[in-house]
mmCIF file of C-alpha atoms in Angstrom:
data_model
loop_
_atom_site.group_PDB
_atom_site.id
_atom_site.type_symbol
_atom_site.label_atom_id
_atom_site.label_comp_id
_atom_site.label_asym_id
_atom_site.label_seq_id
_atom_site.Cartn_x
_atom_site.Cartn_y
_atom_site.Cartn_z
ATOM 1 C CA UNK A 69 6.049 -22.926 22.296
ATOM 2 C CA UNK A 70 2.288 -22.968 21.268
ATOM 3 C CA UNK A 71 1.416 -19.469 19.764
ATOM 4 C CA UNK A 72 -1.951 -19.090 20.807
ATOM 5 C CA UNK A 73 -3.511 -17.236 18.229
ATOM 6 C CA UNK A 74 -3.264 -20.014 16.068
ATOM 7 C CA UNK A 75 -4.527 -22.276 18.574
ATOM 8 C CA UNK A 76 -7.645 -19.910 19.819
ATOM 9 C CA UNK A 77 -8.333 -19.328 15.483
ATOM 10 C CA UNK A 78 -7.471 -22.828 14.462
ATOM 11 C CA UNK A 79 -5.346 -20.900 11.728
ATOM 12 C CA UNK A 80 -2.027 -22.201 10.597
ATOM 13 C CA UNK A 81 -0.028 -18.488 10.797
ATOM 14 C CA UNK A 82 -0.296 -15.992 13.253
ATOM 15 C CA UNK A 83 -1.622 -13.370 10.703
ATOM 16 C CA UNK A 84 -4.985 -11.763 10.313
ATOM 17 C CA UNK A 85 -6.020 -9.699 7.357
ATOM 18 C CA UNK A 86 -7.453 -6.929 8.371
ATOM 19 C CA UNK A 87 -11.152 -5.740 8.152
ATOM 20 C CA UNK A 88 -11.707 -3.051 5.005
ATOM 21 C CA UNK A 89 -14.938 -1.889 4.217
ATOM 22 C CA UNK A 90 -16.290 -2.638 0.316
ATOM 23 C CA UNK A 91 -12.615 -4.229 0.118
ATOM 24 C CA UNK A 92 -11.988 -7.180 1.934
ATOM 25 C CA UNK A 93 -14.360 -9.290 0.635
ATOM 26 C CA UNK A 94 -14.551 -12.957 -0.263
ATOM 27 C CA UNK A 95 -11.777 -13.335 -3.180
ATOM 28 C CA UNK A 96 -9.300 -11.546 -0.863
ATOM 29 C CA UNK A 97 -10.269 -13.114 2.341
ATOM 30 C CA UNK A 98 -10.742 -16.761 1.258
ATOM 31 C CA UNK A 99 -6.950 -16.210 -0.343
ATOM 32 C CA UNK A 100 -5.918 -15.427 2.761
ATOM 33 C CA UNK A 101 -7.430 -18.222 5.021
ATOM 34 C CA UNK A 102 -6.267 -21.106 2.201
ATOM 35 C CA UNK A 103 -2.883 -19.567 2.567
ATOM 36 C CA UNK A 104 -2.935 -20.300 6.398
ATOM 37 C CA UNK A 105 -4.173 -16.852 8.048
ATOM 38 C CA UNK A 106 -7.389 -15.484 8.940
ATOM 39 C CA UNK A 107 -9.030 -13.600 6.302
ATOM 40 C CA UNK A 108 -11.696 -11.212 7.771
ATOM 41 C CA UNK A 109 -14.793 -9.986 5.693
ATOM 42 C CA UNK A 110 -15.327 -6.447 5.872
ATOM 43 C CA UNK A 111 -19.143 -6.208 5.313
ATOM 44 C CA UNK A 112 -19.109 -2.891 7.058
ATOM 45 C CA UNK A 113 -22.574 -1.258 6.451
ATOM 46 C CA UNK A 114 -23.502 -3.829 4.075
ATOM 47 C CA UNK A 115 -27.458 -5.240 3.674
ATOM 48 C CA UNK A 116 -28.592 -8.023 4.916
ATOM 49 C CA UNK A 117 -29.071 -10.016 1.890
ATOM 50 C CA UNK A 118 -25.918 -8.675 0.504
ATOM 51 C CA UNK A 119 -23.816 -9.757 3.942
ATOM 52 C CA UNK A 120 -25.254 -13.343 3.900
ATOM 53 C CA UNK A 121 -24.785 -13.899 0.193
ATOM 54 C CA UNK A 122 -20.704 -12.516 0.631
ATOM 55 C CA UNK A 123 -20.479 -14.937 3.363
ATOM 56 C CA UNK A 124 -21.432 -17.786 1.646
ATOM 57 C CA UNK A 125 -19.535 -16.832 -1.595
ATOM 58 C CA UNK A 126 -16.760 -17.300 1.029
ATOM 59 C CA UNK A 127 -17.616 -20.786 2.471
ATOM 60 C CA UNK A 128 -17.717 -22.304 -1.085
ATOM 61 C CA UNK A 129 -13.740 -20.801 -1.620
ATOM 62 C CA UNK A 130 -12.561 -21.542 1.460
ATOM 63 C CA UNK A 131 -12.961 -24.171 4.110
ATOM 64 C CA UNK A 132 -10.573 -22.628 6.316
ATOM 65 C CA UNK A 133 -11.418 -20.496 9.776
ATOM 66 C CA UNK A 134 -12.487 -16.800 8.149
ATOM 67 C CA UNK A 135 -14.069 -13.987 10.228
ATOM 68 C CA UNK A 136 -17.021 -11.600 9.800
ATOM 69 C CA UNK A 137 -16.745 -8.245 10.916
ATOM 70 C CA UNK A 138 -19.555 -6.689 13.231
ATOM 71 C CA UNK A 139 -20.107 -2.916 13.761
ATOM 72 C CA UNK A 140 -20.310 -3.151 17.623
ATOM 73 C CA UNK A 141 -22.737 0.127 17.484
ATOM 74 C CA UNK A 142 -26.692 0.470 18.542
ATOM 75 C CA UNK A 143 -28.660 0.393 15.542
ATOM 76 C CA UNK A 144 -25.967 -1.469 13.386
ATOM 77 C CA UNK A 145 -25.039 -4.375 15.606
ATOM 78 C CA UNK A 146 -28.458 -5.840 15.170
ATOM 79 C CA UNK A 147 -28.532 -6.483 11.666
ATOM 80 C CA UNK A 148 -25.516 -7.788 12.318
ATOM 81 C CA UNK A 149 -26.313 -10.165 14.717
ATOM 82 C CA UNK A 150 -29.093 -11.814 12.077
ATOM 83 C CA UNK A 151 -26.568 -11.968 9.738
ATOM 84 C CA UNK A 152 -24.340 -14.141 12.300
ATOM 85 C CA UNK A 153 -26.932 -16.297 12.958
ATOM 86 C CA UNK A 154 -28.329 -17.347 9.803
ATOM 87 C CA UNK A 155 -24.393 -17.913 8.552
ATOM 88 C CA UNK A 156 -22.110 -18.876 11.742
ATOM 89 C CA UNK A 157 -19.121 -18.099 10.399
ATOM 90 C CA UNK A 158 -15.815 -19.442 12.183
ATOM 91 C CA UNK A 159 -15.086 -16.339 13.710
ATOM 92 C CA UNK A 160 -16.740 -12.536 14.662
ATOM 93 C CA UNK A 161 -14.384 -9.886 14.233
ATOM 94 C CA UNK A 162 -15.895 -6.673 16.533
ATOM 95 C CA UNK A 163 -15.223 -3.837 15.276
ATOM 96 C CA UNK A 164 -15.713 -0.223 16.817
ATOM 97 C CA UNK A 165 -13.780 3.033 17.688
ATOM 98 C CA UNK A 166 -14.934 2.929 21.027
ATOM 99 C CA UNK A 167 -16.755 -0.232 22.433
ATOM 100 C CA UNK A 168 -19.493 -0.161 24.122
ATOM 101 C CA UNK A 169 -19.499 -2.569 27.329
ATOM 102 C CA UNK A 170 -22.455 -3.231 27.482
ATOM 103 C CA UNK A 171 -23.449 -4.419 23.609
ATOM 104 C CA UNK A 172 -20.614 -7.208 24.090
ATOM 105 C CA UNK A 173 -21.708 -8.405 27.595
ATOM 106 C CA UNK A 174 -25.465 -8.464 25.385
ATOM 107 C CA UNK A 175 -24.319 -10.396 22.232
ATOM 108 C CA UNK A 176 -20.909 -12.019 22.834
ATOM 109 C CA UNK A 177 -22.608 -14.998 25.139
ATOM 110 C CA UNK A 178 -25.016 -15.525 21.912
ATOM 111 C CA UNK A 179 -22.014 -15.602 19.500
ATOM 112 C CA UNK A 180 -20.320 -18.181 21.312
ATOM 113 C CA UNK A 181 -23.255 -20.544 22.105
ATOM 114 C CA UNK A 182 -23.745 -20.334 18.087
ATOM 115 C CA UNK A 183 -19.927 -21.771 18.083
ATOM 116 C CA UNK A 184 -18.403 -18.181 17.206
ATOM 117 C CA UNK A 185 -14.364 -16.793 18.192
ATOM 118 C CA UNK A 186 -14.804 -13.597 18.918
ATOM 119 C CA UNK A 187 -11.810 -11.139 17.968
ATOM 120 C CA UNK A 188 -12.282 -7.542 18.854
ATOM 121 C CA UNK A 189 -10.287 -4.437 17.567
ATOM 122 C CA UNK A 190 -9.160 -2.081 19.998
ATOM 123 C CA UNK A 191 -7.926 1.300 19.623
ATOM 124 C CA UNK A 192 -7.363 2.320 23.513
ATOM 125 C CA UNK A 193 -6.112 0.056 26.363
ATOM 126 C CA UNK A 194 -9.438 0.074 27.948
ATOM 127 C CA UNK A 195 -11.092 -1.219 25.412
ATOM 128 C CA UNK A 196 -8.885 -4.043 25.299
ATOM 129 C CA UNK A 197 -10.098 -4.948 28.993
ATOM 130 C CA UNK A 198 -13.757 -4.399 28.256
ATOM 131 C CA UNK A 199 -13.191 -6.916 25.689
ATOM 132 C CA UNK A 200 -11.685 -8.977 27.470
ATOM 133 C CA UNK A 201 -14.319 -9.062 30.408
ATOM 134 C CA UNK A 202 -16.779 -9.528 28.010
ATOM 135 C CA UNK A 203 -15.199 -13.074 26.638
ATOM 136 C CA UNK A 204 -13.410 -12.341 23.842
ATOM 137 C CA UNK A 205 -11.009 -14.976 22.746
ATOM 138 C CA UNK A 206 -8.542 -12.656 21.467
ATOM 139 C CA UNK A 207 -7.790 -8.932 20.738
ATOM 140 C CA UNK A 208 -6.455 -7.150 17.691
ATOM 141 C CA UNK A 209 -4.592 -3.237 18.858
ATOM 142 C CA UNK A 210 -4.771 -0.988 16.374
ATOM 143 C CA UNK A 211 -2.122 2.107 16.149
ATOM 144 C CA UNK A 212 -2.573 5.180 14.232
ATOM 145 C CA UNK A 213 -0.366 4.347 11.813
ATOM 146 C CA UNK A 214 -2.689 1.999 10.132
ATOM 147 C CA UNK A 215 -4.848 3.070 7.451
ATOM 148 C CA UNK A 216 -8.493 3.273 7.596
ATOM 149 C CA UNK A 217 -9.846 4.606 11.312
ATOM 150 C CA UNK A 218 -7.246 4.576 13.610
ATOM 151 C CA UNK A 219 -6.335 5.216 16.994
ATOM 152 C CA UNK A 220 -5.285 8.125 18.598
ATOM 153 C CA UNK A 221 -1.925 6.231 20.038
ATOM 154 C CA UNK A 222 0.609 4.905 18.218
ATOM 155 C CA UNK A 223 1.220 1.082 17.926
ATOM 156 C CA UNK A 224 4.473 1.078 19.796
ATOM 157 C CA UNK A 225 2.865 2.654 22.584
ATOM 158 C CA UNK A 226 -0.493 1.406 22.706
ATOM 159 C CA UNK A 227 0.446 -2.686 22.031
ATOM 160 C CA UNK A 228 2.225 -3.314 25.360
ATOM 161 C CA UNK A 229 0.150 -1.185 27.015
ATOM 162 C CA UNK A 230 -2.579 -3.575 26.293
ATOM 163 C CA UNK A 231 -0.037 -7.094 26.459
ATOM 164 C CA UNK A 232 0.465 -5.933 30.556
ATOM 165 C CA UNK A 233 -3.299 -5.324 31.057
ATOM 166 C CA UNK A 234 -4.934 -8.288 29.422
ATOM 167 C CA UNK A 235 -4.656 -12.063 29.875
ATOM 168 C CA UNK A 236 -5.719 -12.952 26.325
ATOM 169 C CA UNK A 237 -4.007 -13.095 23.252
ATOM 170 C CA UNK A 238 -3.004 -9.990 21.678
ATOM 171 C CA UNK A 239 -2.083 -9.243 17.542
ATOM 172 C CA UNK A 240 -0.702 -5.823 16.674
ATOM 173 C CA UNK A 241 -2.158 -4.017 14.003
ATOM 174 C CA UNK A 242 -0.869 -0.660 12.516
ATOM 175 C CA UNK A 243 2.148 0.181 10.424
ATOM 176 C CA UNK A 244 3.150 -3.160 9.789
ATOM 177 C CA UNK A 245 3.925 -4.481 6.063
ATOM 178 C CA UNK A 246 7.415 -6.400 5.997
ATOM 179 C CA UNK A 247 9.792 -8.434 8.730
ATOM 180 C CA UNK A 248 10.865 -5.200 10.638
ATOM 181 C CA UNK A 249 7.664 -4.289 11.607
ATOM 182 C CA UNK A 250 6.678 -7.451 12.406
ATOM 183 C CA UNK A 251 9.724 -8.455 14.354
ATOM 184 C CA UNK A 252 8.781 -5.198 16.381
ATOM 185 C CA UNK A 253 5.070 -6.093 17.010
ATOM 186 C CA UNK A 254 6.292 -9.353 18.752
ATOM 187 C CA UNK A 255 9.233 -8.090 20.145
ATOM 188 C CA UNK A 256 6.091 -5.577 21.853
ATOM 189 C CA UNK A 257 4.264 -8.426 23.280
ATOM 190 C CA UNK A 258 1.886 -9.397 20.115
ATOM 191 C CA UNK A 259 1.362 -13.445 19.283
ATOM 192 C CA UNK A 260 -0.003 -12.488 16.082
ATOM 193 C CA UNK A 261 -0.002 -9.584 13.575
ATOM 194 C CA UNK A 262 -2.979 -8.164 11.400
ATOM 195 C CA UNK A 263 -1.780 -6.520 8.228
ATOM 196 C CA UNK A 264 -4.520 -4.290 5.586
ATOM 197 C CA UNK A 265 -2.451 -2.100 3.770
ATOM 198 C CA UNK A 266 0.161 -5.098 2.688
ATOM 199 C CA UNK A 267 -3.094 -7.038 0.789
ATOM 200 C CA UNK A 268 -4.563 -4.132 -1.056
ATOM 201 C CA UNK A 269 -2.057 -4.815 -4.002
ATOM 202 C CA UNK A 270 -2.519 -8.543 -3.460
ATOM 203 C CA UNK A 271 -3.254 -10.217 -6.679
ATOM 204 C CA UNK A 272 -5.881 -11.629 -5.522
ATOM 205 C CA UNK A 273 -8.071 -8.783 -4.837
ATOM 206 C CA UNK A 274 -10.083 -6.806 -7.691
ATOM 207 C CA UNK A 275 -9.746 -3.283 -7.312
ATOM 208 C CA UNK A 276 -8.659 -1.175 -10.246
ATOM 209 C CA UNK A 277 -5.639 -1.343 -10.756
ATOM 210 C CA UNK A 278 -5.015 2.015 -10.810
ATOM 211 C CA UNK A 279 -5.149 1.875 -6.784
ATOM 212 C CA UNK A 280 -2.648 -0.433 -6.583
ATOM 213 C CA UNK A 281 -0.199 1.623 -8.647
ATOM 214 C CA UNK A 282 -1.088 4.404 -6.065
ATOM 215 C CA UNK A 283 0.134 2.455 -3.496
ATOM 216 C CA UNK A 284 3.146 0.972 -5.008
ATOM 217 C CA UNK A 285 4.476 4.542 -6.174
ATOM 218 C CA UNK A 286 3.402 6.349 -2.865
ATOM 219 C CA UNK A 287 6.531 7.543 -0.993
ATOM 220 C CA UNK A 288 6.387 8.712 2.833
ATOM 221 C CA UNK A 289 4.743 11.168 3.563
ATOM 222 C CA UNK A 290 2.208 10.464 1.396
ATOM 223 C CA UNK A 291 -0.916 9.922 3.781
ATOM 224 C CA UNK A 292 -3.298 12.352 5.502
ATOM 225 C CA UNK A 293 -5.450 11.779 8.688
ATOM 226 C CA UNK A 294 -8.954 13.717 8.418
ATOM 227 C CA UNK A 295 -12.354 13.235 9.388
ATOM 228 C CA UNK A 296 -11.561 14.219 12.918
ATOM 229 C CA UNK A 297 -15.117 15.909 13.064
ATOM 230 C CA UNK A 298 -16.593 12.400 13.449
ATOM 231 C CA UNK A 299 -14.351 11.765 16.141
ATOM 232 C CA UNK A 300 -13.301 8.551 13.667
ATOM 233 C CA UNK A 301 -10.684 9.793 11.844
ATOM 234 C CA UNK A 302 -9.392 7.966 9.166
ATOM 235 C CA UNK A 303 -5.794 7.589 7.135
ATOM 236 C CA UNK A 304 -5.413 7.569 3.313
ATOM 237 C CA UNK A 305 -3.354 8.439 0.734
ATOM 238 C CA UNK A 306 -3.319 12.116 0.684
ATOM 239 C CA UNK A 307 -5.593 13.598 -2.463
ATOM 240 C CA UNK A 308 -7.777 16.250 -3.056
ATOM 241 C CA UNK A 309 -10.643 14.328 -1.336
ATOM 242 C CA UNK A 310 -8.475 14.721 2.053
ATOM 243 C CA UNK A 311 -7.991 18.289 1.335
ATOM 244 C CA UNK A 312 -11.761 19.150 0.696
ATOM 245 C CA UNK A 313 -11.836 17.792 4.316
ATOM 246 C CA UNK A 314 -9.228 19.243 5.911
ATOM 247 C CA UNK A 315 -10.572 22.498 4.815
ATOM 248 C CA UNK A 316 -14.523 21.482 5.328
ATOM 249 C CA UNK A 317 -13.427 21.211 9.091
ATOM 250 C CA UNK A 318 -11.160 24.346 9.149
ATOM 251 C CA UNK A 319 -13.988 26.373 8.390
ATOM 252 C CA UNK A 320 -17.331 24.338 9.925
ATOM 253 C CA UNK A 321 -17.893 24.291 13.269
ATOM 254 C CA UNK A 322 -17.475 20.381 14.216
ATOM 255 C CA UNK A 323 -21.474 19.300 14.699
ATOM 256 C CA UNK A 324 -21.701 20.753 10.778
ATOM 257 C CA UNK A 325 -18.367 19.402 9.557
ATOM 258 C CA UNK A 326 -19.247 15.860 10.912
ATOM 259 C CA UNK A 327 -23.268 16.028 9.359
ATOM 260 C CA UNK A 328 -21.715 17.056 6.007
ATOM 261 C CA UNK A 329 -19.023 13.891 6.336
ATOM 262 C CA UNK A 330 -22.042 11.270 7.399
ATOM 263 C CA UNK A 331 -21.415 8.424 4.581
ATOM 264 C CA UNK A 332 -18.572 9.809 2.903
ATOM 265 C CA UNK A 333 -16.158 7.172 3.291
ATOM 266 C CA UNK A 334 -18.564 4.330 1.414
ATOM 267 C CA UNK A 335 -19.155 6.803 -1.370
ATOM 268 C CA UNK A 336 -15.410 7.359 -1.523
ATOM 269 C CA UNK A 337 -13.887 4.114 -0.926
ATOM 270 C CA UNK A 338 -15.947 2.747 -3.910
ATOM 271 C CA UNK A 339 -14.820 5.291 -6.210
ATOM 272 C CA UNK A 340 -11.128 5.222 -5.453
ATOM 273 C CA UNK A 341 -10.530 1.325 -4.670
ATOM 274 C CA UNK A 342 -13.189 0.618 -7.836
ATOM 275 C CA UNK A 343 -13.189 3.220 -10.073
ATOM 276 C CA UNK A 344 -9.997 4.680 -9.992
ATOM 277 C CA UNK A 345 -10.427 7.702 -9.109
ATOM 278 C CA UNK A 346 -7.319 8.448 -7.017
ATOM 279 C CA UNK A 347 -7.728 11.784 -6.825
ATOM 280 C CA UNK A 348 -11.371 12.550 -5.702
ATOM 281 C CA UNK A 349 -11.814 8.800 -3.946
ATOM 282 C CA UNK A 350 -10.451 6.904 -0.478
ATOM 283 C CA UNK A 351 -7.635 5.134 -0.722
ATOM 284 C CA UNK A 352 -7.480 4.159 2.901
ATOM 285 C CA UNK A 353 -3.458 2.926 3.222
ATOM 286 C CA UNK A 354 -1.363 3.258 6.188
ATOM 287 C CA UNK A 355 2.220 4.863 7.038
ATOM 288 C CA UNK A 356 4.098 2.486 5.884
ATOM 289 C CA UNK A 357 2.805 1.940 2.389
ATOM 290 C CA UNK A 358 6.391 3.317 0.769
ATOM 291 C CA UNK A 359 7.952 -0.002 1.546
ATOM 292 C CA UNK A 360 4.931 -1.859 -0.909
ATOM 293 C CA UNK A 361 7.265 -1.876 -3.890
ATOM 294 C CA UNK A 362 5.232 -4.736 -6.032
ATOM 295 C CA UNK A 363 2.217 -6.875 -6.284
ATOM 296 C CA UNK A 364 2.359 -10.257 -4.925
ATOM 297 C CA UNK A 365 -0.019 -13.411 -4.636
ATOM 298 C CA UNK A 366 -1.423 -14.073 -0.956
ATOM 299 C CA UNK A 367 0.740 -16.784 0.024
ATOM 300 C CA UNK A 368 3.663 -14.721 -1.566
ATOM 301 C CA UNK A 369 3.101 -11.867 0.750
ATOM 302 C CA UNK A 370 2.346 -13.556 4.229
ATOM 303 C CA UNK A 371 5.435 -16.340 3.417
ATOM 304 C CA UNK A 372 7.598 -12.774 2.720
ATOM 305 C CA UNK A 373 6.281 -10.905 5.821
ATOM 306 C CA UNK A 374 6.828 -13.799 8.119
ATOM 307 C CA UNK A 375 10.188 -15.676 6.917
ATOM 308 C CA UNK A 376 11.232 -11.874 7.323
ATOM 309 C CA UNK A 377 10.267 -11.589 10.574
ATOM 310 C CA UNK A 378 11.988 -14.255 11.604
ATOM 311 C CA UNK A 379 15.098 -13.001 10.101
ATOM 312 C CA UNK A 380 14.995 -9.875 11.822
ATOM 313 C CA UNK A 381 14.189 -11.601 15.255
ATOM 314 C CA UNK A 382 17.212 -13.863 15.044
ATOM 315 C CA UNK A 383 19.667 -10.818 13.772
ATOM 316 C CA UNK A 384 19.094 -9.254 17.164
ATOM 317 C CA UNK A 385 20.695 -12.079 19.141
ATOM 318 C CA UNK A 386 23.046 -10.453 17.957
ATOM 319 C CA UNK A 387 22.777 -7.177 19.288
ATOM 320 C CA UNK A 388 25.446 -5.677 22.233
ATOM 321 C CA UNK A 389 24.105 -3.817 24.819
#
């Protein structure tokens, strides 16, 4: 049986990496495409120069499919789309909390006459079918239990809500780190499955070590959703950064909470993932990050994730009903 998100990405397994701001960037991504997935460059609200330079860092370690991720938001989308033409990367990754129809019917013809996939997140069902009517080849659906912004649905419930309304492939996204959740994501519907937290204690990717540790000895429990103010919240490992904010919007009304939050996460997310500072910086992680008991290379960590998967699928032919 062809799985068709390798076919649509020309990628040999049906794992993407998933798109972190100041994180995912070219040693982490072109590991991940030369170990047979799709890495994903997370340029976020990165300059120009700075974008095109990271992308062709990128082409000179990899020669394998990799994606770009676009901000699909007025104002932020341009500079994105120079960016995509002056480097035509394999594959645009469209990112937003809530898309806008009309900026994908606009640019999405453009990317694929330049020779562009086009992969776009989705936290809510319809804008899996906006997406979709807009030509995307594929769409990632992201639960709340992932870390970074998340939906307001959880993965089990939003995934097959999304595999009965759409024709095009669908990956699952959200909570998933090892061969349970995985097995669960396809046993939902998915073809393919995007993983973030799992590759933030990759090997391959220099951040300070000290966040990696953070992950590795978080237990459950250990994450907190804020920035709700914004109306994109966002899941990390709880700290006294996600306090300050939990109790900036307990006591601001939400137009003040959300004007005091404007640019926090880049400020944060450097000093946490880079600094170390894993008390007063973003570590953006999500649920599931207690089951993260190690580093690993790359290839270690999608060869784990999907021989485990497989395990898991063929232990439940096994299962009475």
């Amino acid at each position: 049986m062809v799985n068709r998100v390798k076919e649509a990405l020309g990628i040999e397994k049906p794992v993407i990496q998933g798109a972190m701001a100041f994180t995912s960037l070219s040693p982490l991504v072109s590991a991940v495409s030369n170990a047979g997935g799709l890495g994903v460059l997370g340029l976020g609200y990165m300059p120009k120069d700075a974008s095109i330079a990271e992308i062709n860092k990128t082409k000179k370690l990899t020669e394998k499919p990799f994606a770009v991720n676009a901000i699909m938001q007025e104002g932020i989308v341009e500079q994105a789309d120079e960016v995509l033409a002056a480097t035509k990367p394999p594959v645009v990754y469209a990112d937003a909390m809530r898309l806008n129809g009309a900026l994908c019917q606009k640019y999405f013809p453009r990317w694929h006459k330049l020779g562009m996939k086009i992969i776009v997140k989705a936290s809510y069902l319809a804008d899996a079918v906006t997406a979709e009517k807009a030509g995307a080849d594929l769409v990632v659906v992201k639960g709340w239990e992932g870390g970074g912004h998340v939906s307001f649905e959880s993965t089990m419930a939003l995934v097959p809500q999304v595999v009965a309304a759409v024709n095009i492939p669908v990956v699952a996204a959200g909570g998933i780190v090892d061969g349970h959740s995985g097995a669960a994501a396809f046993a939902l519907g998915a073809e393919g499955i995007e993983m973030g937290t799992a590759f933030l204690v990759a090997d391959e990717l220099p951040i300070n070590d000290k966040a990696k540790q953070a992950i590795i000895a978080a237990g459950d429990m250990a994450t907190a959703e804020v920035s709700y103010a914004n109306d994109a919240p966002f899941r990390m490992i709880a700290n006294n950064l996600s306090d300050q904010i939990k109790d900036l919007e307990a006591t601001h009304l939400k137009a003040e909470a959300a004007q005091k939050e404007a640019g926090l996460d880049a400020k944060t997310i450097k000093m946490g993932m880079y600094q170390g500072d894993t008390q007063n910086g973003a570590i953006m992680v999500g649920q599931d990050l207690s089951l993260i008991k190690e580093t690993k290379s790359v290839k270690q960590i999608i060869a784990d994730v999907l021989q485990d998967t497989k395990n898991v699928l063929h232990s439940l032919e096994n299962v009475e009903l």
